Each structure stands twice: as structure tokens, then as C-alpha cells.
Amino acid sequence: MTKKILLLGSGELGKEFVIAAQRIGQTVIAVDSYENAPAMQVAHGFEVINMLDGIELDRIVAKHNPDFIVPEIEAIRTERFYDYEKQGITVVPSAKAANFTMNRKAIRDLAAKDLGLRTANYRYATSAVELQKAVAEVGIPCVVKPLMSSSGKGQSTIKTEADIAKAWQYAEEGSRGDIVEVIVEAFVNFNSEITLLTVTQNDNPTLFCAPIGHRQERGDYQESWQPAQVSDQDLKEAQDMARKVTEALGGAGLFGVEFFLTDEGVYFSELSPRPHDTGMVTLAGTQNFNEFELHLRAVLSLPIFEITQERAGASAVILAHGNSNNPTYSGISAVAALPKTDFRIFGKPTSRPYRRMGVVLTHDSLGTNIETVTEKAKEVAKLVTINL
């Protein structure tokens, strides 16, 4: 049953995936653009390449001849994945899913036009002039995101016409890939936003985790909590949407599907074909399997009988506030001394402002006020200082 997995992207999510794979005897080669990335520290081997270089990507695929290719980030020459599938390599969850979701344009058009899911009104722009026109059409306020980016990079909110030029410049700086193109979304007046972790299986039904609530700043999550309070009607609508879009993409694995909850119902927002950063809350033991274990089991076609909610939990990020080539940490002992609390330090070799360097996890019994559990996580995260 031992398989070889080529992990493309080696951040903190990849690190937890490698740990899950190691626990059941799988072989993982971790790939990223810099040495000593978090997942490399726990993998069997590693490669340092520019994954947007298709020739380099072909080289390491041929060198390692993996059973599975598991993408962890967006900045990959994903069109090569179709060739790898023809060679008999399983791309997770599928070459189609990886290609569609690495580009916000493909996944949004699939959701809104092909599947008819409710989404924000949106337009695309490939220049500052086109952005001006798109903003005029969807209205102010609106949100601008590069079609290819990660962790909120290049994302901004336009509140006045004066923001438009700045938004284009910021999108250019935060975009990944060859072409700078943005999606302009009308602002959705939402009450809350959730991530619905959705597990597709090769020979078994699609499963859903309990909804995860989260709060964002600068386009990146700051806290997440599970279970989020969602009405039965909204949850059913979100599950139906998630099932439709994941079935259309195909393959087996865990998807992070994001939704806005509004007075008018549920809006589809985004989708990641892999473990989701907000899903790090599952490391607090909120479920019988955390999101990384679920992803791995689905990938390996190991049947997942059920996903059960074991306790309430929350996560809060530990952010760097400056540049360092040798970050160190203070306050960890204070965190470790607290009950119903845990933490992860990702082991990133360098820091920069707002870079996610770790996470604090809190938990309590099911039925505990989730706001109390989340506030505790936020306060505990403040105990950790990253020394530059």
C-alpha cells in the first residue's frame, strides 16, 4: 500500500499533510521554491525548483515517477498535469480540478455560468483601464483579486474611485503567473462567511465536515472556529452547492469551499482543491480525523466511514511583524501552560510582515459557546512574540 507522493508546495498545510502520510507509511517528496520549507523538514526528500517552469516540473516528475501529485499552492504550471494523468500518475484531486481552481476565472465561470450557483456580480480586467470600466459596472464598494494569487496577496477593497489605481498596482504586485488579470466582485453584504470542508471519494459518498467560521484581514484568515452557527437551510444549500462544484471538477480529496451567508441565502465564494488554512482548526481535535488525514485517506482511496464532530475548537494565527532570516519565539511556555490549548510553530526559515508563522489552538466540549473558545485563541496568540 506504500505510495510515492510528490507534494508541490511545502508550506504549513503541506507539512501537516506529510505528517499524516508518514504516520501510515507513505513516501513523500516535498517541492518548493526555497530550501528548508516547512514540509521539507518532515518529508523523505525534497526538490527546490520554480514550479512555474514547466521543464523543471517535467524533470522532477520523471526523476521521482510518483504515484500521486498533490498540489499545495497555486503557482504551478498546472496545464502539465493533463500530461501526467495520461502517463498514469494521479493528480489530486484531478488535473481538471487543479487547473480550474488555480485560476479564479475558470472556477467562477464554472460555478456561476455552468452550474448556476449564486455568486456575487463580477467582471474581469487585464489593465487599469479595464478595471475602471469593471468597477463602474459592478459598483462601489467592490473587491479586486488577482486571478492567480494565494493567501489574500494582491486583494483589496475599492471604497472610492481614488482606490482604483492603487488596487490595480497592488494586484500586479500580488499576482502569480504570467498574465496579470483580476476579478472584480460586487460587495456582498454578508452576515458571516464559512468554509465547508468537502471530501470526495472514489468509491464512496461525498462527506462534509461541520462548517468552519472565519474572520479575514488583508484577504487572509486570522481566526477560525468549528462548528460555526449555521441554519439548517443555509447548511443544506451550501452542501448542495459544494457537492455540485466538486462533482464537476472530479477526483478524490478534500476541498475547502468558501461561502457567504446573507439574508438572501448562501453565496458561493471560492474553492481550494486541498486542505484549507481555516481548516487548521481541525488540529484542535474537533473531528475524528483532521483535514489533512481526510485528504490523505481520500487520495489513497481508503474508505472514510464518517466524519464526527468531537469538540468545539478555534485557531488564531501567529503573525510576524518584520523581516528576519532567523526568527525566534518568546511566550511559548506561557501558551503551553494553559489548559485546553495547543500550538504549532511552522518552522519557516524567514519572516516578513504579516507572514503566518504559527497557530494557536483552543478547544472545549461540544455545546460550549464558540465565541468564548475563539476569544481565548485570539488572546493566547498574543502571548507569542516573534523576535527578529
mmCIF file of C-alpha atoms in Angstrom:
data_model
loop_
_atom_site.group_PDB
_atom_site.id
_atom_site.type_symbol
_atom_site.label_atom_id
_atom_site.label_comp_id
_atom_site.label_asym_id
_atom_site.label_seq_id
_atom_site.Cartn_x
_atom_site.Cartn_y
_atom_site.Cartn_z
ATOM 1 C CA MET A 1 0.000 0.000 0.000
ATOM 2 C CA THR A 2 3.003 2.297 0.224
ATOM 3 C CA LYS A 3 2.753 5.001 -2.437
ATOM 4 C CA LYS A 4 5.082 7.785 -3.518
ATOM 5 C CA ILE A 5 3.614 11.283 -3.314
ATOM 6 C CA LEU A 6 5.118 14.371 -4.981
ATOM 7 C CA LEU A 7 3.941 17.358 -2.926
ATOM 8 C CA LEU A 8 4.040 20.602 -4.926
ATOM 9 C CA GLY A 9 4.273 23.388 -2.367
ATOM 10 C CA SER A 10 5.738 22.832 1.086
ATOM 11 C CA GLY A 11 4.147 25.317 3.478
ATOM 12 C CA GLU A 12 2.466 24.643 6.809
ATOM 13 C CA LEU A 13 -0.530 22.900 5.242
ATOM 14 C CA GLY A 14 1.800 20.639 3.301
ATOM 15 C CA LYS A 15 3.770 19.919 6.466
ATOM 16 C CA GLU A 16 0.696 18.584 8.271
ATOM 17 C CA PHE A 17 -0.205 16.537 5.189
ATOM 18 C CA VAL A 18 3.276 14.981 5.168
ATOM 19 C CA ILE A 19 2.973 14.159 8.889
ATOM 20 C CA ALA A 20 -0.350 12.415 8.186
ATOM 21 C CA ALA A 21 1.251 10.485 5.303
ATOM 22 C CA GLN A 22 4.277 9.492 7.371
ATOM 23 C CA ARG A 23 2.008 8.063 10.063
ATOM 24 C CA ILE A 24 0.619 5.472 7.650
ATOM 25 C CA GLY A 25 3.849 4.646 5.860
ATOM 26 C CA GLN A 26 3.680 6.729 2.674
ATOM 27 C CA THR A 27 6.725 8.237 0.927
ATOM 28 C CA VAL A 28 6.648 11.992 0.256
ATOM 29 C CA ILE A 29 8.964 14.210 -1.800
ATOM 30 C CA ALA A 30 8.339 17.876 -0.900
ATOM 31 C CA VAL A 31 8.864 20.580 -3.533
ATOM 32 C CA ASP A 32 9.069 24.352 -3.167
ATOM 33 C CA SER A 33 10.966 27.377 -4.450
ATOM 34 C CA TYR A 34 13.177 27.682 -1.365
ATOM 35 C CA GLU A 35 15.122 25.311 0.866
ATOM 36 C CA ASN A 36 14.035 24.210 4.323
ATOM 37 C CA ALA A 37 10.356 24.934 3.701
ATOM 38 C CA PRO A 38 8.124 23.526 6.465
ATOM 39 C CA ALA A 39 7.030 20.332 4.661
ATOM 40 C CA MET A 40 10.605 19.581 3.582
ATOM 41 C CA GLN A 41 11.563 19.301 7.242
ATOM 42 C CA VAL A 42 9.419 16.169 7.673
ATOM 43 C CA ALA A 43 9.469 14.629 4.161
ATOM 44 C CA HIS A 44 11.609 11.749 2.853
ATOM 45 C CA GLY A 45 13.201 14.004 0.253
ATOM 46 C CA PHE A 46 12.860 17.426 -1.318
ATOM 47 C CA GLU A 47 13.412 19.418 -4.509
ATOM 48 C CA VAL A 48 13.911 23.167 -4.896
ATOM 49 C CA ILE A 49 12.571 24.425 -8.229
ATOM 50 C CA ASN A 50 10.441 27.159 -9.758
ATOM 51 C CA MET A 51 7.159 25.295 -10.246
ATOM 52 C CA LEU A 52 6.108 27.794 -12.927
ATOM 53 C CA ASP A 53 8.948 26.368 -15.051
ATOM 54 C CA GLY A 54 7.285 23.516 -16.931
ATOM 55 C CA ILE A 55 10.582 21.941 -17.992
ATOM 56 C CA GLU A 56 11.774 21.773 -14.376
ATOM 57 C CA LEU A 57 8.420 20.336 -13.339
ATOM 58 C CA ASP A 58 8.669 17.658 -16.032
ATOM 59 C CA ARG A 59 12.204 16.862 -14.885
ATOM 60 C CA ILE A 60 11.337 16.140 -11.268
ATOM 61 C CA VAL A 61 8.182 14.206 -12.186
ATOM 62 C CA ALA A 62 10.293 11.981 -14.466
ATOM 63 C CA LYS A 63 13.010 11.699 -11.803
ATOM 64 C CA HIS A 64 10.693 10.582 -8.990
ATOM 65 C CA ASN A 65 7.922 8.884 -11.020
ATOM 66 C CA PRO A 66 5.340 9.382 -8.236
ATOM 67 C CA ASP A 67 2.028 7.584 -7.852
ATOM 68 C CA PHE A 68 0.347 10.846 -6.817
ATOM 69 C CA ILE A 69 0.981 14.541 -7.451
ATOM 70 C CA VAL A 70 -0.537 16.635 -4.653
ATOM 71 C CA PRO A 71 -0.568 20.420 -5.291
ATOM 72 C CA GLU A 72 -0.490 22.605 -2.175
ATOM 73 C CA ILE A 73 -0.220 26.042 -3.820
ATOM 74 C CA GLU A 74 -1.454 27.944 -6.888
ATOM 75 C CA ALA A 75 1.833 28.919 -8.549
ATOM 76 C CA ILE A 76 2.354 25.774 -10.624
ATOM 77 C CA ARG A 77 2.406 25.135 -14.364
ATOM 78 C CA THR A 78 -0.861 23.240 -13.929
ATOM 79 C CA GLU A 79 -1.533 22.610 -17.631
ATOM 80 C CA ARG A 80 1.245 19.983 -17.428
ATOM 81 C CA PHE A 81 -0.996 17.981 -15.111
ATOM 82 C CA TYR A 82 -3.074 16.657 -18.020
ATOM 83 C CA ASP A 83 0.061 15.030 -19.483
ATOM 84 C CA TYR A 84 0.944 13.498 -16.117
ATOM 85 C CA GLU A 85 -2.525 11.963 -15.900
ATOM 86 C CA LYS A 86 -2.011 10.403 -19.341
ATOM 87 C CA GLN A 87 1.233 8.918 -18.008
ATOM 88 C CA GLY A 88 -0.785 7.119 -15.316
ATOM 89 C CA ILE A 89 0.021 9.485 -12.439
ATOM 90 C CA THR A 90 -2.942 10.523 -10.277
ATOM 91 C CA VAL A 91 -3.156 14.311 -9.917
ATOM 92 C CA VAL A 92 -5.016 15.279 -6.732
ATOM 93 C CA PRO A 93 -7.883 15.689 -6.824
ATOM 94 C CA SER A 94 -7.725 15.775 -10.658
ATOM 95 C CA ALA A 95 -5.907 17.695 -13.391
ATOM 96 C CA LYS A 96 -9.179 19.461 -14.186
ATOM 97 C CA ALA A 97 -9.748 20.459 -10.551
ATOM 98 C CA ALA A 98 -6.173 21.731 -10.179
ATOM 99 C CA ASN A 99 -6.357 23.753 -13.399
ATOM 100 C CA PHE A 100 -9.773 25.238 -12.758
ATOM 101 C CA THR A 101 -9.145 26.211 -9.166
ATOM 102 C CA MET A 102 -5.640 27.609 -9.668
ATOM 103 C CA ASN A 103 -7.406 30.304 -11.704
ATOM 104 C CA ARG A 104 -10.317 32.238 -10.177
ATOM 105 C CA LYS A 105 -11.741 32.875 -13.664
ATOM 106 C CA ALA A 106 -12.225 29.207 -14.500
ATOM 107 C CA ILE A 107 -13.745 28.256 -11.160
ATOM 108 C CA ARG A 108 -16.032 31.305 -11.012
ATOM 109 C CA ASP A 109 -17.355 30.754 -14.533
ATOM 110 C CA LEU A 110 -17.897 27.062 -13.776
ATOM 111 C CA ALA A 111 -19.848 27.905 -10.610
ATOM 112 C CA ALA A 112 -21.875 30.841 -11.916
ATOM 113 C CA LYS A 113 -22.387 30.076 -15.610
ATOM 114 C CA ASP A 114 -22.188 26.289 -15.933
ATOM 115 C CA LEU A 115 -23.686 25.231 -12.599
ATOM 116 C CA GLY A 116 -25.896 28.251 -11.922
ATOM 117 C CA LEU A 117 -24.715 28.777 -8.346
ATOM 118 C CA ARG A 118 -25.462 32.088 -6.629
ATOM 119 C CA THR A 119 -22.339 34.289 -6.665
ATOM 120 C CA ALA A 120 -21.511 37.968 -6.373
ATOM 121 C CA ASN A 121 -21.887 40.009 -9.577
ATOM 122 C CA TYR A 122 -18.420 40.032 -11.188
ATOM 123 C CA ARG A 123 -16.293 41.217 -14.107
ATOM 124 C CA TYR A 124 -12.696 40.647 -15.269
ATOM 125 C CA ALA A 125 -9.981 43.176 -16.124
ATOM 126 C CA THR A 126 -6.497 42.915 -17.643
ATOM 127 C CA SER A 127 -5.492 46.576 -17.353
ATOM 128 C CA ALA A 128 -6.054 49.620 -15.191
ATOM 129 C CA VAL A 129 -8.443 50.990 -17.842
ATOM 130 C CA GLU A 130 -10.466 47.771 -17.900
ATOM 131 C CA LEU A 131 -10.537 47.793 -14.117
ATOM 132 C CA GLN A 132 -12.069 51.286 -14.162
ATOM 133 C CA LYS A 133 -14.805 50.039 -16.515
ATOM 134 C CA ALA A 134 -15.421 46.880 -14.470
ATOM 135 C CA VAL A 135 -15.782 48.868 -11.251
ATOM 136 C CA ALA A 136 -18.299 51.149 -12.949
ATOM 137 C CA GLU A 137 -20.339 48.088 -13.950
ATOM 138 C CA VAL A 138 -20.375 46.201 -10.633
ATOM 139 C CA GLY A 139 -20.476 49.322 -8.459
ATOM 140 C CA ILE A 140 -18.638 50.625 -5.391
ATOM 141 C CA PRO A 141 -17.812 49.142 -2.913
ATOM 142 C CA CYS A 142 -16.263 46.111 -4.600
ATOM 143 C CA VAL A 143 -13.423 43.649 -4.110
ATOM 144 C CA VAL A 144 -10.490 43.184 -6.510
ATOM 145 C CA LYS A 145 -8.493 39.923 -6.559
ATOM 146 C CA PRO A 146 -5.801 38.677 -8.944
ATOM 147 C CA LEU A 147 -6.992 35.594 -10.806
ATOM 148 C CA MET A 148 -3.877 33.797 -9.600
ATOM 149 C CA SER A 149 -2.685 34.522 -6.080
ATOM 150 C CA SER A 150 -2.681 32.962 -2.628
ATOM 151 C CA SER A 151 -3.279 33.931 0.995
ATOM 152 C CA GLY A 152 -5.011 37.153 0.026
ATOM 153 C CA LYS A 153 -1.990 38.565 -1.833
ATOM 154 C CA GLY A 154 -2.956 41.372 -4.178
ATOM 155 C CA GLN A 155 -6.526 41.537 -2.855
ATOM 156 C CA SER A 156 -8.103 44.865 -1.931
ATOM 157 C CA THR A 157 -11.444 46.587 -1.430
ATOM 158 C CA ILE A 158 -12.394 49.621 -3.507
ATOM 159 C CA LYS A 159 -14.404 52.083 -1.446
ATOM 160 C CA THR A 160 -13.921 55.221 -3.583
ATOM 161 C CA GLU A 161 -12.824 55.925 -7.166
ATOM 162 C CA ALA A 162 -9.472 57.061 -5.809
ATOM 163 C CA ASP A 163 -8.791 53.447 -4.764
ATOM 164 C CA ILE A 164 -8.958 52.024 -8.286
ATOM 165 C CA ALA A 165 -5.400 52.831 -9.422
ATOM 166 C CA LYS A 166 -3.957 51.607 -6.116
ATOM 167 C CA ALA A 167 -5.974 48.391 -6.380
ATOM 168 C CA TRP A 168 -4.533 47.638 -9.828
ATOM 169 C CA GLN A 169 -0.978 48.257 -8.654
ATOM 170 C CA TYR A 170 -1.468 46.062 -5.587
ATOM 171 C CA ALA A 171 -2.990 43.294 -7.713
ATOM 172 C CA GLU A 172 0.022 43.434 -10.060
ATOM 173 C CA GLU A 173 2.390 43.041 -7.100
ATOM 174 C CA GLY A 174 0.434 40.145 -5.586
ATOM 175 C CA SER A 175 -0.375 38.217 -8.747
ATOM 176 C CA ARG A 176 1.217 34.865 -9.581
ATOM 177 C CA GLY A 177 1.623 33.551 -13.089
ATOM 178 C CA ASP A 178 2.400 35.109 -16.441
ATOM 179 C CA ILE A 179 -0.615 37.338 -17.047
ATOM 180 C CA VAL A 180 -1.991 39.899 -14.641
ATOM 181 C CA GLU A 181 -5.761 39.665 -14.680
ATOM 182 C CA VAL A 182 -8.196 40.440 -11.879
ATOM 183 C CA ILE A 183 -11.724 39.566 -10.922
ATOM 184 C CA VAL A 184 -13.845 42.483 -9.695
ATOM 185 C CA GLU A 185 -16.652 41.385 -7.391
ATOM 186 C CA ALA A 186 -19.594 43.390 -6.182
ATOM 187 C CA PHE A 187 -19.512 43.616 -2.407
ATOM 188 C CA VAL A 188 -21.784 41.010 -0.815
ATOM 189 C CA ASN A 189 -23.497 42.239 2.322
ATOM 190 C CA PHE A 190 -22.904 39.041 4.267
ATOM 191 C CA ASN A 191 -23.662 38.194 7.876
ATOM 192 C CA SER A 192 -20.828 35.673 8.108
ATOM 193 C CA GLU A 193 -18.553 33.547 5.942
ATOM 194 C CA ILE A 194 -17.816 29.865 6.277
ATOM 195 C CA THR A 195 -15.564 27.182 4.893
ATOM 196 C CA LEU A 196 -17.253 23.865 4.183
ATOM 197 C CA LEU A 197 -14.595 21.149 4.050
ATOM 198 C CA THR A 198 -15.911 18.694 1.461
ATOM 199 C CA VAL A 199 -14.404 15.231 0.989
ATOM 200 C CA THR A 200 -14.932 13.484 -2.356
ATOM 201 C CA GLN A 201 -14.170 9.762 -2.524
ATOM 202 C CA ASN A 202 -13.516 7.402 -5.421
ATOM 203 C CA ASP A 203 -15.897 4.636 -4.360
ATOM 204 C CA ASN A 204 -17.874 6.169 -1.512
ATOM 205 C CA PRO A 205 -20.241 9.124 -0.979
ATOM 206 C CA THR A 206 -19.130 12.745 -0.617
ATOM 207 C CA LEU A 207 -18.809 13.757 3.047
ATOM 208 C CA PHE A 208 -18.943 17.157 4.747
ATOM 209 C CA CYS A 209 -17.219 18.430 7.867
ATOM 210 C CA ALA A 210 -19.094 20.679 10.282
ATOM 211 C CA PRO A 211 -18.959 24.266 8.936
ATOM 212 C CA ILE A 212 -15.984 26.403 9.922
ATOM 213 C CA GLY A 213 -16.431 30.107 10.611
ATOM 214 C CA HIS A 214 -13.562 32.507 9.999
ATOM 215 C CA ARG A 215 -12.545 36.139 10.063
ATOM 216 C CA GLN A 216 -10.230 37.707 7.497
ATOM 217 C CA GLU A 217 -7.903 40.703 7.330
ATOM 218 C CA ARG A 218 -5.876 41.704 4.271
ATOM 219 C CA GLY A 219 -7.523 38.785 2.475
ATOM 220 C CA ASP A 220 -6.022 36.258 4.883
ATOM 221 C CA TYR A 221 -7.687 34.386 7.722
ATOM 222 C CA GLN A 222 -6.987 35.480 11.306
ATOM 223 C CA GLU A 223 -9.192 33.152 13.350
ATOM 224 C CA SER A 224 -11.352 30.153 12.541
ATOM 225 C CA TRP A 225 -13.778 28.172 14.637
ATOM 226 C CA GLN A 226 -15.744 24.941 14.382
ATOM 227 C CA PRO A 227 -18.634 24.352 14.476
ATOM 228 C CA ALA A 228 -19.896 27.649 13.079
ATOM 229 C CA GLN A 229 -23.508 28.519 13.789
ATOM 230 C CA VAL A 230 -25.375 27.970 10.513
ATOM 231 C CA SER A 231 -29.100 27.418 9.979
ATOM 232 C CA ASP A 232 -30.172 24.018 8.689
ATOM 233 C CA GLN A 233 -31.459 25.631 5.487
ATOM 234 C CA ASP A 234 -28.202 27.505 4.793
ATOM 235 C CA LEU A 235 -26.127 24.418 5.575
ATOM 236 C CA LYS A 236 -28.148 22.268 3.181
ATOM 237 C CA GLU A 237 -27.826 24.920 0.458
ATOM 238 C CA ALA A 238 -24.057 25.161 0.991
ATOM 239 C CA GLN A 239 -23.689 21.366 0.929
ATOM 240 C CA ASP A 240 -25.703 21.127 -2.302
ATOM 241 C CA MET A 241 -23.513 23.795 -3.935
ATOM 242 C CA ALA A 242 -20.311 22.158 -2.698
ATOM 243 C CA ARG A 243 -21.431 18.755 -3.982
ATOM 244 C CA LYS A 244 -22.261 20.176 -7.433
ATOM 245 C CA VAL A 245 -18.983 22.019 -7.910
ATOM 246 C CA THR A 246 -16.747 19.227 -6.583
ATOM 247 C CA GLU A 247 -18.543 16.639 -8.747
ATOM 248 C CA ALA A 248 -17.992 18.858 -11.785
ATOM 249 C CA LEU A 249 -14.260 19.053 -11.010
ATOM 250 C CA GLY A 250 -13.852 15.329 -10.377
ATOM 251 C CA GLY A 251 -11.330 13.262 -8.463
ATOM 252 C CA ALA A 252 -10.909 12.365 -4.811
ATOM 253 C CA GLY A 253 -9.632 14.552 -1.994
ATOM 254 C CA LEU A 254 -10.593 17.313 0.394
ATOM 255 C CA PHE A 255 -11.841 20.643 -0.964
ATOM 256 C CA GLY A 256 -12.158 23.864 1.020
ATOM 257 C CA VAL A 257 -15.325 25.521 -0.300
ATOM 258 C CA GLU A 258 -15.991 29.070 0.898
ATOM 259 C CA PHE A 259 -19.439 30.665 1.183
ATOM 260 C CA PHE A 260 -21.011 33.957 2.237
ATOM 261 C CA LEU A 261 -24.151 33.678 4.375
ATOM 262 C CA THR A 262 -26.580 36.525 3.673
ATOM 263 C CA ASP A 263 -30.210 37.447 4.329
ATOM 264 C CA GLU A 264 -30.959 36.310 0.744
ATOM 265 C CA GLY A 265 -29.290 32.925 1.188
ATOM 266 C CA VAL A 266 -25.895 31.360 0.527
ATOM 267 C CA TYR A 267 -23.388 32.748 -1.995
ATOM 268 C CA PHE A 268 -20.564 30.629 -3.424
ATOM 269 C CA SER A 269 -17.263 32.494 -2.964
ATOM 270 C CA GLU A 270 -14.143 30.406 -3.672
ATOM 271 C CA LEU A 271 -12.815 26.875 -3.694
ATOM 272 C CA SER A 272 -9.440 25.252 -2.977
ATOM 273 C CA PRO A 273 -8.846 21.640 -4.069
ATOM 274 C CA ARG A 274 -6.804 20.810 -0.968
ATOM 275 C CA PRO A 275 -6.711 21.370 2.798
ATOM 276 C CA HIS A 276 -7.710 24.911 3.684
ATOM 277 C CA ASP A 277 -5.905 27.300 6.010
ATOM 278 C CA THR A 278 -9.096 27.917 8.018
ATOM 279 C CA GLY A 279 -9.279 24.135 8.455
ATOM 280 C CA MET A 280 -6.232 24.216 10.726
ATOM 281 C CA VAL A 281 -8.837 24.422 13.489
ATOM 282 C CA THR A 282 -9.276 20.654 12.999
ATOM 283 C CA LEU A 283 -5.801 20.253 14.542
ATOM 284 C CA ALA A 284 -7.538 21.118 17.829
ATOM 285 C CA GLY A 285 -9.145 17.671 17.785
ATOM 286 C CA THR A 286 -12.523 18.991 16.696
ATOM 287 C CA GLN A 287 -13.124 15.951 14.456
ATOM 288 C CA ASN A 288 -12.327 12.237 14.471
ATOM 289 C CA PHE A 289 -9.930 12.952 11.557
ATOM 290 C CA ASN A 290 -8.281 16.314 10.905
ATOM 291 C CA GLU A 291 -8.491 17.803 7.417
ATOM 292 C CA PHE A 292 -5.032 16.531 6.425
ATOM 293 C CA GLU A 293 -5.858 12.958 7.398
ATOM 294 C CA LEU A 294 -9.132 13.196 5.473
ATOM 295 C CA HIS A 295 -7.324 14.484 2.363
ATOM 296 C CA LEU A 296 -4.785 11.681 2.532
ATOM 297 C CA ARG A 297 -7.342 8.928 3.064
ATOM 298 C CA ALA A 298 -9.471 10.153 0.167
ATOM 299 C CA VAL A 299 -6.374 10.363 -2.064
ATOM 300 C CA LEU A 300 -5.338 6.793 -1.182
ATOM 301 C CA SER A 301 -8.927 5.510 -1.668
ATOM 302 C CA LEU A 302 -9.114 4.446 1.971
ATOM 303 C CA PRO A 303 -12.820 4.409 2.881
ATOM 304 C CA ILE A 304 -13.956 7.079 5.340
ATOM 305 C CA PHE A 305 -16.975 5.722 7.175
ATOM 306 C CA GLU A 306 -17.998 9.030 8.763
ATOM 307 C CA ILE A 307 -16.745 12.395 9.961
ATOM 308 C CA THR A 308 -17.823 13.128 13.504
ATOM 309 C CA GLN A 309 -17.635 16.382 15.468
ATOM 310 C CA GLU A 310 -15.801 15.590 18.707
ATOM 311 C CA ARG A 311 -15.492 19.007 20.368
ATOM 312 C CA ALA A 312 -15.643 22.746 19.790
ATOM 313 C CA GLY A 313 -12.404 24.397 18.734
ATOM 314 C CA ALA A 314 -10.759 27.536 17.407
ATOM 315 C CA SER A 315 -7.495 28.616 15.804
ATOM 316 C CA ALA A 316 -5.764 32.011 15.795
ATOM 317 C CA VAL A 317 -2.744 32.854 13.687
ATOM 318 C CA ILE A 318 0.666 33.919 14.966
ATOM 319 C CA LEU A 319 1.933 36.613 12.593
ATOM 320 C CA ALA A 320 5.386 38.081 12.085
ATOM 321 C CA HIS A 321 5.705 41.857 12.185
ATOM 322 C CA GLY A 322 9.071 42.305 10.499
ATOM 323 C CA ASN A 323 11.802 40.769 8.368
ATOM 324 C CA SER A 324 14.201 38.221 9.819
ATOM 325 C CA ASN A 325 16.479 35.478 8.495
ATOM 326 C CA ASN A 326 16.479 33.785 11.895
ATOM 327 C CA PRO A 327 13.170 34.303 13.692
ATOM 328 C CA THR A 328 12.907 33.064 17.280
ATOM 329 C CA TYR A 329 9.893 32.819 19.554
ATOM 330 C CA SER A 330 9.055 34.037 23.056
ATOM 331 C CA GLY A 331 5.978 33.197 25.078
ATOM 332 C CA ILE A 332 5.619 29.562 24.055
ATOM 333 C CA SER A 333 5.905 28.361 27.672
ATOM 334 C CA ALA A 334 3.030 30.622 28.660
ATOM 335 C CA VAL A 335 0.870 29.077 25.921
ATOM 336 C CA ALA A 336 1.890 25.524 26.854
ATOM 337 C CA ALA A 337 0.890 26.125 30.490
ATOM 338 C CA LEU A 338 -2.756 26.809 29.595
ATOM 339 C CA PRO A 339 -5.492 24.145 29.721
ATOM 340 C CA LYS A 340 -7.341 23.035 26.571
ATOM 341 C CA THR A 341 -4.747 24.839 24.451
ATOM 342 C CA ASP A 342 -2.179 23.752 21.874
ATOM 343 C CA PHE A 343 0.010 25.434 19.271
ATOM 344 C CA ARG A 344 2.005 24.836 16.101
ATOM 345 C CA ILE A 345 5.178 26.650 15.066
ATOM 346 C CA PHE A 346 5.594 26.088 11.350
ATOM 347 C CA GLY A 347 9.394 26.317 11.179
ATOM 348 C CA LYS A 348 9.556 28.861 8.358
ATOM 349 C CA PRO A 349 13.213 29.870 7.995
ATOM 350 C CA THR A 350 12.482 33.580 7.394
ATOM 351 C CA SER A 351 9.832 36.082 8.427
ATOM 352 C CA ARG A 352 8.292 39.163 6.842
ATOM 353 C CA PRO A 353 5.457 41.450 7.935
ATOM 354 C CA TYR A 354 2.151 39.570 8.314
ATOM 355 C CA ARG A 355 3.685 36.214 7.381
ATOM 356 C CA ARG A 356 1.873 33.376 9.155
ATOM 357 C CA MET A 357 4.472 31.689 11.360
ATOM 358 C CA GLY A 358 2.330 29.582 13.655
ATOM 359 C CA VAL A 359 -1.125 28.983 15.031
ATOM 360 C CA VAL A 360 -2.701 28.702 18.483
ATOM 361 C CA LEU A 361 -5.427 26.096 19.005
ATOM 362 C CA THR A 362 -8.083 26.031 21.731
ATOM 363 C CA HIS A 363 -10.851 23.539 22.396
ATOM 364 C CA ASP A 364 -13.703 22.727 24.746
ATOM 365 C CA SER A 365 -16.608 20.331 24.940
ATOM 366 C CA LEU A 366 -19.348 20.368 22.304
ATOM 367 C CA GLY A 367 -22.031 22.883 23.179
ATOM 368 C CA THR A 368 -19.558 25.378 24.663
ATOM 369 C CA ASN A 369 -20.132 28.927 23.414
ATOM 370 C CA ILE A 370 -17.931 29.008 20.304
ATOM 371 C CA GLU A 371 -17.267 32.744 20.714
ATOM 372 C CA THR A 372 -15.692 32.059 24.112
ATOM 373 C CA VAL A 373 -13.405 29.391 22.624
ATOM 374 C CA THR A 374 -12.423 31.736 19.767
ATOM 375 C CA GLU A 375 -11.757 34.738 22.019
ATOM 376 C CA LYS A 376 -9.463 32.561 24.094
ATOM 377 C CA ALA A 377 -7.495 31.578 20.969
ATOM 378 C CA LYS A 378 -7.127 35.239 19.984
ATOM 379 C CA GLU A 379 -5.882 36.229 23.429
ATOM 380 C CA VAL A 380 -3.492 33.294 23.689
ATOM 381 C CA ALA A 381 -1.966 34.065 20.266
ATOM 382 C CA LYS A 382 -0.993 37.494 21.652
ATOM 383 C CA LEU A 383 1.270 35.776 24.204
ATOM 384 C CA VAL A 384 3.664 34.720 21.435
ATOM 385 C CA THR A 385 6.291 37.203 20.243
ATOM 386 C CA ILE A 386 8.416 36.626 17.146
ATOM 387 C CA ASN A 387 11.899 38.030 17.707
ATOM 388 C CA LEU A 388 13.630 39.446 14.659
#
